Tab-separated table of C-alpha atoms and ligand atoms in Angstrom:
chain	number	residue	atom	x	y	z
A	1	MET	CA	0.000	0.000	0.000
A	2	PRO	CA	1.447	3.401	-0.939
A	3	LYS	CA	1.786	6.066	1.749
A	4	PHE	CA	1.396	9.146	-0.443
A	5	ALA	CA	-0.257	10.481	-3.569
A	6	TYR	CA	0.203	13.596	-5.651
A	7	PHE	CA	-3.314	15.034	-5.635
A	8	GLY	CA	-4.768	18.539	-6.015
A	9	GLY	CA	-1.324	19.993	-6.766
A	10	LYS	CA	0.500	18.627	-3.726
A	11	PHE	CA	1.660	15.489	-1.950
A	12	VAL	CA	-0.905	14.174	0.518
A	13	PRO	CA	-1.257	11.012	2.623
A	14	ILE	CA	-2.888	8.354	0.428
A	15	GLU	CA	-5.981	8.275	2.704
A	16	GLU	CA	-6.653	11.921	1.833
A	17	ALA	CA	-6.501	11.399	-1.941
A	18	LYS	CA	-10.248	10.877	-2.418
A	19	ILE	CA	-12.754	11.995	-5.055
A	20	SER	CA	-16.518	12.468	-4.846
A	21	ILE	CA	-19.028	9.938	-6.191
A	22	MET	CA	-20.264	12.847	-8.358
A	23	THR	CA	-16.922	13.200	-10.175
A	24	HIS	CA	-17.385	13.399	-13.942
A	25	ALA	CA	-14.612	10.887	-14.752
A	26	PHE	CA	-16.063	8.353	-12.305
A	27	ASN	CA	-19.485	8.615	-13.922
A	28	TYR	CA	-18.464	8.885	-17.591
A	29	GLY	CA	-14.958	7.450	-17.957
A	30	THR	CA	-13.495	10.825	-18.921
A	31	GLY	CA	-9.954	10.319	-17.709
A	32	ALA	CA	-6.588	9.772	-19.379
A	33	PHE	CA	-3.881	7.764	-17.676
A	34	GLU	CA	-0.490	6.152	-17.935
A	35	GLY	CA	1.225	3.084	-16.572
A	36	ILE	CA	4.947	3.540	-16.000
A	37	ARG	CA	7.414	1.110	-14.476
A	38	ALA	CA	10.446	1.795	-12.324
A	39	TYR	CA	13.022	-0.976	-11.911
A	40	TRP	CA	15.278	-1.498	-8.902
A	41	ASN	CA	18.940	-2.044	-9.833
A	42	ASP	CA	20.498	-3.838	-6.902
A	43	GLU	CA	24.152	-3.434	-8.000
A	44	GLU	CA	23.803	0.336	-8.248
A	45	LYS	CA	21.278	0.544	-5.388
A	46	GLN	CA	19.251	2.737	-7.713
A	47	LEU	CA	15.631	2.907	-8.895
A	48	PHE	CA	15.325	3.658	-12.630
A	49	VAL	CA	12.080	4.911	-14.201
A	50	PHE	CA	11.787	3.512	-17.730
A	51	ARG	CA	11.063	5.886	-20.634
A	52	MET	CA	9.188	8.288	-18.352
A	53	GLN	CA	9.325	11.267	-20.733
A	54	GLU	CA	7.698	9.196	-23.492
A	55	HIS	CA	4.882	8.145	-21.150
A	56	TYR	CA	4.149	11.731	-20.117
A	57	HIS	CA	4.339	12.815	-23.732
A	58	ARG	CA	1.644	10.230	-24.553
A	59	LEU	CA	-0.410	11.455	-21.572
A	60	TYR	CA	-0.305	14.919	-23.146
A	61	GLN	CA	-1.603	13.475	-26.408
A	62	SER	CA	-4.413	11.575	-24.665
A	63	CYS	CA	-5.315	14.810	-22.847
A	64	ARG	CA	-5.488	16.757	-26.116
A	65	ILE	CA	-8.050	14.266	-27.380
A	66	LEU	CA	-10.067	14.514	-24.158
A	67	LYS	CA	-9.664	18.322	-23.874
A	68	ILE	CA	-7.937	18.020	-20.512
A	69	ARG	CA	-5.473	20.743	-19.588
A	70	LEU	CA	-2.345	19.591	-17.782
A	71	ASP	CA	-0.856	22.269	-15.536
A	72	HIS	CA	2.689	20.895	-15.647
A	73	SER	CA	5.218	20.319	-18.420
A	74	VAL	CA	6.555	16.831	-19.170
A	75	GLU	CA	9.781	17.738	-17.304
A	76	LYS	CA	7.841	18.917	-14.245
A	77	LEU	CA	5.699	15.750	-14.256
A	78	CYS	CA	8.892	13.670	-14.316
A	79	ASP	CA	10.256	15.648	-11.342
A	80	ILE	CA	7.016	15.200	-9.389
A	81	THR	CA	7.095	11.453	-10.104
A	82	CYS	CA	10.662	11.120	-8.820
A	83	ASP	CA	9.761	13.178	-5.730
A	84	LEU	CA	6.832	10.839	-5.050
A	85	LEU	CA	9.022	7.732	-5.416
A	86	ARG	CA	11.613	9.237	-3.063
A	87	LYS	CA	8.913	10.060	-0.518
A	88	GLU	CA	7.740	6.438	-0.678
A	89	GLY	CA	11.352	5.304	-0.395
A	90	TYR	CA	10.765	2.358	-2.730
A	91	LYS	CA	13.709	0.045	-3.275
A	92	GLU	CA	11.963	-2.517	-5.440
A	93	ASP	CA	10.140	-2.680	-8.787
A	94	THR	CA	7.339	-0.141	-8.896
A	95	TYR	CA	4.357	0.765	-11.060
A	96	ILE	CA	3.414	4.424	-11.387
A	97	ARG	CA	-0.102	5.507	-12.271
A	98	PRO	CA	-0.751	9.149	-13.279
A	99	VAL	CA	-4.388	10.021	-14.055
A	100	ALA	CA	-5.653	13.265	-15.601
A	101	TYR	CA	-9.423	13.521	-15.420
A	102	LYS	CA	-12.558	15.579	-15.662
A	103	ALA	CA	-12.990	16.558	-12.039
A	104	SER	CA	-16.232	18.594	-12.001
A	105	GLU	CA	-19.064	17.186	-9.941
A	106	GLY	CA	-22.489	16.909	-11.546
A	107	ILE	CA	-24.562	15.431	-14.319
A	108	GLY	CA	-23.993	15.996	-18.042
A	109	VAL	CA	-21.957	14.064	-20.612
A	110	ARG	CA	-19.483	16.308	-22.430
A	111	LEU	CA	-15.845	17.297	-22.537
A	112	HIS	CA	-16.194	21.084	-22.500
A	113	ASP	CA	-16.748	23.459	-19.573
A	114	LEU	CA	-15.423	21.078	-16.961
A	115	GLU	CA	-12.630	21.332	-14.422
A	116	ASP	CA	-9.590	19.108	-14.767
A	117	GLY	CA	-7.922	17.105	-12.015
A	118	PHE	CA	-4.630	15.258	-11.846
A	119	CYS	CA	-3.133	12.683	-9.516
A	120	ILE	CA	-0.284	10.186	-9.309
A	121	PHE	CA	0.191	7.165	-7.115
A	122	ALA	CA	2.834	4.450	-7.188
A	123	VAL	CA	2.727	0.878	-5.919
A	124	THR	CA	5.311	-1.872	-5.692
A	125	PHE	CA	4.612	-4.310	-8.492
A	126	GLY	CA	5.847	-7.617	-9.821
A	127	ARG	CA	4.380	-9.497	-12.742
A	128	TYR	CA	1.176	-8.488	-14.506
A	129	LEU	CA	0.885	-11.875	-16.243
A	130	GLU	CA	1.945	-14.796	-14.080
A	131	LYS	CA	3.106	-16.894	-17.035
A	132	GLU	CA	5.401	-14.449	-18.838
A	133	GLU	CA	7.509	-17.295	-20.198
A	134	GLY	CA	4.517	-19.087	-21.674
A	135	ALA	CA	1.044	-17.579	-21.647
A	136	ARG	CA	-2.021	-19.242	-23.162
A	137	ALA	CA	-4.141	-16.810	-25.163
A	138	ALA	CA	-7.503	-16.852	-26.904
A	139	VAL	CA	-9.135	-14.555	-29.418
A	140	SER	CA	-11.909	-12.634	-27.692
A	141	SER	CA	-15.356	-12.335	-29.230
A	142	TRP	CA	-15.301	-8.644	-28.244
A	143	ARG	CA	-13.898	-6.408	-30.980
A	144	ARG	CA	-11.495	-3.508	-30.439
A	145	VAL	CA	-13.075	-0.049	-30.235
A	146	ASP	CA	-12.699	1.917	-33.440
A	147	ASP	CA	-10.921	5.272	-33.705
A	148	ASN	CA	-14.145	6.931	-34.830
A	149	ALA	CA	-16.044	5.610	-31.820
A	150	ALA	CA	-13.515	5.787	-28.981
A	151	PRO	CA	-9.902	6.414	-30.009
A	152	ALA	CA	-7.739	3.549	-28.733
A	153	ARG	CA	-4.574	5.557	-29.433
A	154	ALA	CA	-5.480	7.611	-26.382
A	155	LYS	CA	-5.149	5.851	-23.045
A	156	ILE	CA	-8.638	6.784	-21.836
A	157	THR	CA	-10.097	5.251	-18.670
A	158	GLY	CA	-13.554	4.585	-20.197
A	159	ILE	CA	-12.036	2.687	-23.119
A	160	TYR	CA	-10.717	0.041	-20.713
A	161	VAL	CA	-14.234	-1.401	-20.470
A	162	ASN	CA	-13.360	-2.851	-23.892
A	163	SER	CA	-10.200	-4.413	-22.417
A	164	ALA	CA	-11.992	-5.663	-19.302
A	165	LEU	CA	-14.721	-7.385	-21.354
A	166	SER	CA	-12.165	-9.249	-23.468
A	167	LYS	CA	-9.855	-10.147	-20.581
A	168	THR	CA	-12.586	-11.557	-18.360
A	169	GLU	CA	-14.186	-13.476	-21.208
A	170	VAL	CA	-11.022	-15.472	-21.924
A	171	VAL	CA	-9.814	-15.788	-18.325
A	172	GLU	CA	-13.177	-17.310	-17.395
A	173	ARG	CA	-12.635	-19.773	-20.242
A	174	GLY	CA	-9.304	-20.782	-18.667
A	175	TYR	CA	-6.833	-18.696	-20.707
A	176	ASP	CA	-4.274	-16.172	-19.452
A	177	GLU	CA	-4.780	-13.317	-21.886
A	178	ALA	CA	-7.053	-12.106	-24.704
A	179	ILE	CA	-6.162	-11.240	-28.277
A	180	VAL	CA	-8.579	-8.668	-29.664
A	181	LEU	CA	-9.534	-8.219	-33.326
A	182	THR	CA	-10.520	-5.008	-35.109
A	183	GLN	CA	-14.060	-4.387	-36.341
A	184	ASP	CA	-13.095	-5.959	-39.689
A	185	GLY	CA	-11.560	-9.018	-38.052
A	186	HIS	CA	-7.819	-8.346	-38.178
A	187	VAL	CA	-5.456	-8.665	-35.234
A	188	SER	CA	-5.309	-5.499	-33.131
A	189	GLU	CA	-3.599	-6.225	-29.775
A	190	GLY	CA	-3.915	-7.934	-26.406
A	191	SER	CA	-6.356	-6.655	-23.773
A	192	ALA	CA	-3.652	-4.392	-22.306
A	193	GLU	CA	-0.563	-5.013	-24.416
A	194	ASN	CA	0.683	-4.938	-27.999
A	195	ILE	CA	1.333	-8.106	-29.958
A	196	PHE	CA	4.174	-9.307	-32.187
A	197	LEU	CA	4.381	-12.354	-34.456
A	198	VAL	CA	7.580	-13.887	-35.791
A	199	ARG	CA	7.423	-15.420	-39.260
A	200	ASP	CA	10.589	-16.494	-41.066
A	201	GLY	CA	12.825	-14.460	-38.762
A	202	VAL	CA	10.899	-11.198	-39.275
A	203	LEU	CA	8.823	-9.403	-36.647
A	204	ILE	CA	5.279	-8.516	-37.663
A	205	THR	CA	3.003	-6.229	-35.649
A	206	PRO	CA	-0.295	-4.470	-36.380
A	207	ALA	CA	0.096	-0.887	-37.626
A	208	PRO	CA	-1.292	2.025	-35.550
A	209	PHE	CA	-4.382	2.222	-37.811
A	210	GLU	CA	-5.497	-1.148	-36.399
A	211	ASN	CA	-6.820	0.687	-33.319
A	212	ILE	CA	-3.903	-0.200	-31.083
A	213	LEU	CA	-2.477	1.867	-28.281
A	214	GLU	CA	0.822	3.087	-29.706
A	215	GLY	CA	2.887	1.310	-27.100
A	216	ILE	CA	6.189	2.543	-25.765
A	217	THR	CA	7.350	-1.037	-25.194
A	218	ARG	CA	6.337	-1.832	-28.793
A	219	LYS	CA	8.566	1.012	-29.981
A	220	THR	CA	11.379	-0.187	-27.702
A	221	ILE	CA	11.133	-3.733	-29.057
A	222	MET	CA	11.238	-2.552	-32.682
A	223	GLU	CA	14.244	-0.369	-31.894
A	224	ILE	CA	16.326	-2.974	-30.056
A	225	ALA	CA	15.392	-5.776	-32.479
A	226	ARG	CA	16.792	-3.731	-35.370
A	227	GLU	CA	19.766	-2.177	-33.558
A	228	GLU	CA	20.992	-5.157	-31.565
A	229	PHE	CA	19.900	-8.184	-33.593
A	230	GLY	CA	19.385	-6.822	-37.122
A	231	ILE	CA	15.760	-7.994	-37.041
A	232	GLU	CA	13.318	-5.811	-38.962
A	233	THR	CA	9.685	-5.232	-38.016
A	234	VAL	CA	6.915	-5.058	-40.583
A	235	GLU	CA	3.853	-3.068	-39.485
A	236	ARG	CA	0.931	-4.464	-41.435
A	237	GLN	CA	-2.533	-5.981	-41.339
A	238	ILE	CA	-2.513	-9.435	-39.730
A	239	ASP	CA	-5.120	-12.106	-40.395
A	240	ARG	CA	-6.462	-14.114	-37.459
A	241	SER	CA	-5.235	-17.365	-39.049
A	242	GLU	CA	-1.652	-16.050	-39.090
A	243	LEU	CA	-1.747	-16.351	-35.301
A	244	TYR	CA	-2.090	-20.110	-35.756
A	245	ILE	CA	0.872	-20.529	-38.124
A	246	ALA	CA	3.364	-18.003	-36.667
A	247	ASP	CA	6.738	-19.344	-35.500
A	248	GLU	CA	6.504	-17.198	-32.372
A	249	VAL	CA	4.012	-14.808	-30.786
A	250	PHE	CA	4.609	-12.482	-27.858
A	251	PHE	CA	2.919	-9.641	-26.009
A	252	CYS	CA	4.678	-6.505	-24.875
A	253	GLY	CA	3.702	-3.577	-22.707
A	254	THR	CA	4.755	-1.761	-19.588
A	255	GLY	CA	2.721	-4.078	-17.351
A	256	VAL	CA	3.197	-7.354	-19.210
A	257	GLN	CA	6.838	-6.503	-20.073
A	258	VAL	CA	7.683	-9.122	-22.739
A	259	ALA	CA	5.566	-12.274	-22.464
A	260	ALA	CA	5.753	-15.305	-24.738
A	261	VAL	CA	2.467	-16.720	-26.035
A	262	ILE	CA	2.750	-20.488	-26.327
A	263	GLU	CA	-0.821	-21.395	-27.217
A	264	ILE	CA	-3.626	-19.597	-29.087
A	265	ASP	CA	-7.196	-20.936	-29.339
A	266	GLY	CA	-6.070	-24.437	-28.411
A	267	ARG	CA	-3.200	-24.561	-30.940
A	268	PRO	CA	0.459	-24.559	-29.902
A	269	VAL	CA	2.486	-21.582	-31.144
A	270	GLY	CA	5.600	-22.973	-32.870
A	271	ASP	CA	6.727	-25.887	-30.762
A	272	GLY	CA	4.668	-24.706	-27.767
A	273	LYS	CA	7.610	-23.146	-25.915
A	274	ILE	CA	9.074	-19.656	-25.700
A	275	GLY	CA	10.830	-19.011	-29.049
A	276	PRO	CA	14.456	-17.889	-29.571
A	277	ILE	CA	13.667	-14.374	-30.823
A	278	CYS	CA	11.220	-13.648	-28.023
A	279	LYS	CA	13.717	-15.023	-25.517
A	280	LYS	CA	16.604	-12.805	-26.586
A	281	LEU	CA	14.446	-9.689	-26.894
A	282	ARG	CA	12.925	-10.363	-23.493
A	283	ASN	CA	16.316	-10.834	-21.812
A	284	LEU	CA	17.730	-7.675	-23.367
A	285	TYR	CA	14.571	-5.704	-22.528
A	286	PHE	CA	14.965	-6.488	-18.832
A	287	GLU	CA	18.685	-5.612	-18.873
A	288	ILE	CA	17.942	-2.274	-20.542
A	289	ALA	CA	14.931	-1.405	-18.358
A	290	ARG	CA	16.910	-2.145	-15.204
A	291	GLY	CA	19.579	0.342	-16.325
A	292	LYS	CA	22.261	-2.244	-17.010
A	293	VAL	CA	23.029	-1.336	-20.628
A	294	ASP	CA	25.022	1.895	-21.035
A	295	LYS	CA	23.894	2.465	-24.620
A	296	TYR	CA	20.273	2.747	-23.471
A	297	LYS	CA	20.795	4.327	-20.082
A	298	HIS	CA	19.262	7.579	-21.360
A	299	TRP	CA	15.900	5.746	-21.236
A	300	CYS	CA	16.292	5.225	-17.486
A	301	THR	CA	15.773	8.098	-15.058
A	302	PRO	CA	17.506	7.579	-11.693
A	303	VAL	CA	15.289	8.381	-8.705
A	304	TYR	CA	17.915	8.569	-5.934
B	401	PMP	N1	-2.214	-1.676	-25.502
B	401	PMP	C1	-3.011	-1.429	-24.455
B	401	PMP	C2	-4.482	-1.514	-24.635
B	401	PMP	C3	-2.444	-1.111	-23.208
B	401	PMP	O1	-3.231	-0.876	-22.151
B	401	PMP	C4	-1.038	-1.065	-23.079
B	401	PMP	C5	-0.419	-0.751	-21.750
B	401	PMP	N2	-0.255	0.623	-21.557
B	401	PMP	C6	-0.246	-1.311	-24.217
B	401	PMP	C7	-0.875	-1.611	-25.403
B	401	PMP	C8	1.243	-1.228	-24.167
B	401	PMP	O2	1.670	0.118	-24.091
B	401	PMP	P1	3.009	0.517	-23.363
B	401	PMP	O3	4.065	-0.336	-23.940
B	401	PMP	O4	3.200	1.960	-23.704
B	401	PMP	O5	2.833	0.268	-21.920
């Protein structure tokens, strides 16, 4: 349990960071948020926040779409986040949750003429998916929201009803994670993570127009695959049946990190074990995120 939150422009004890039942965002899902990880590096006795600027930059973009005004610059938000982590004194892996939201109290669906609120809390956090080395996935019958209905490129609280419906559907059927298709039946992403396929040594991932969240881990994976292993990524439309014939499939995201998918809809992926490309990308991802690779240390902000 965290001890503090940043709320109403200052740090307060977590018990005091409360909103009214009449809050607009609570009633209508009009909030934008981020999920950011900080990794503890035991050799350096240092906590590193991974790609924090990029996350706050995306929060800005989500807020533009929702007409939410953020009072602080990206740099200031990064400083506040580090201050919060220092106040908590965390010396283990942490998950940071900033939320910008429509804070007015009262009835009336809209985005205009409302007050904006902002808060951050941070919790210690391990795995999001228990079976990161071999998750079993199923295609959900729920389709991904379309950009012209609710823009998935923005990380909007209300849109996560779409994720929750798909996740629960497949978990209740005994799977670990959901794969969600677009309205026209092509692969979009996982319930809360992006997806990659490997076919003939090439990475394939849905393009942003497939109603994905433009993931920061996705970008990281594409960058390190090319730079460190000479593996190119093709961003294109992916048929559902390609999931069944891919050599490897994996999810990636801040929460899920890099998780191998070893079974989809009752069919083994490849030989039903974590594949070699996923394995080496996953290992390198953790080294980089934990601040152990000098070349990528600029992605890691030290807290202490
Ligand atoms: N898609 C969805 C729907 C997500 O919720 C997330 C997690 N933020 C991602 C993809 C991965 O994005 P990122 O790598 O920026 O965490």
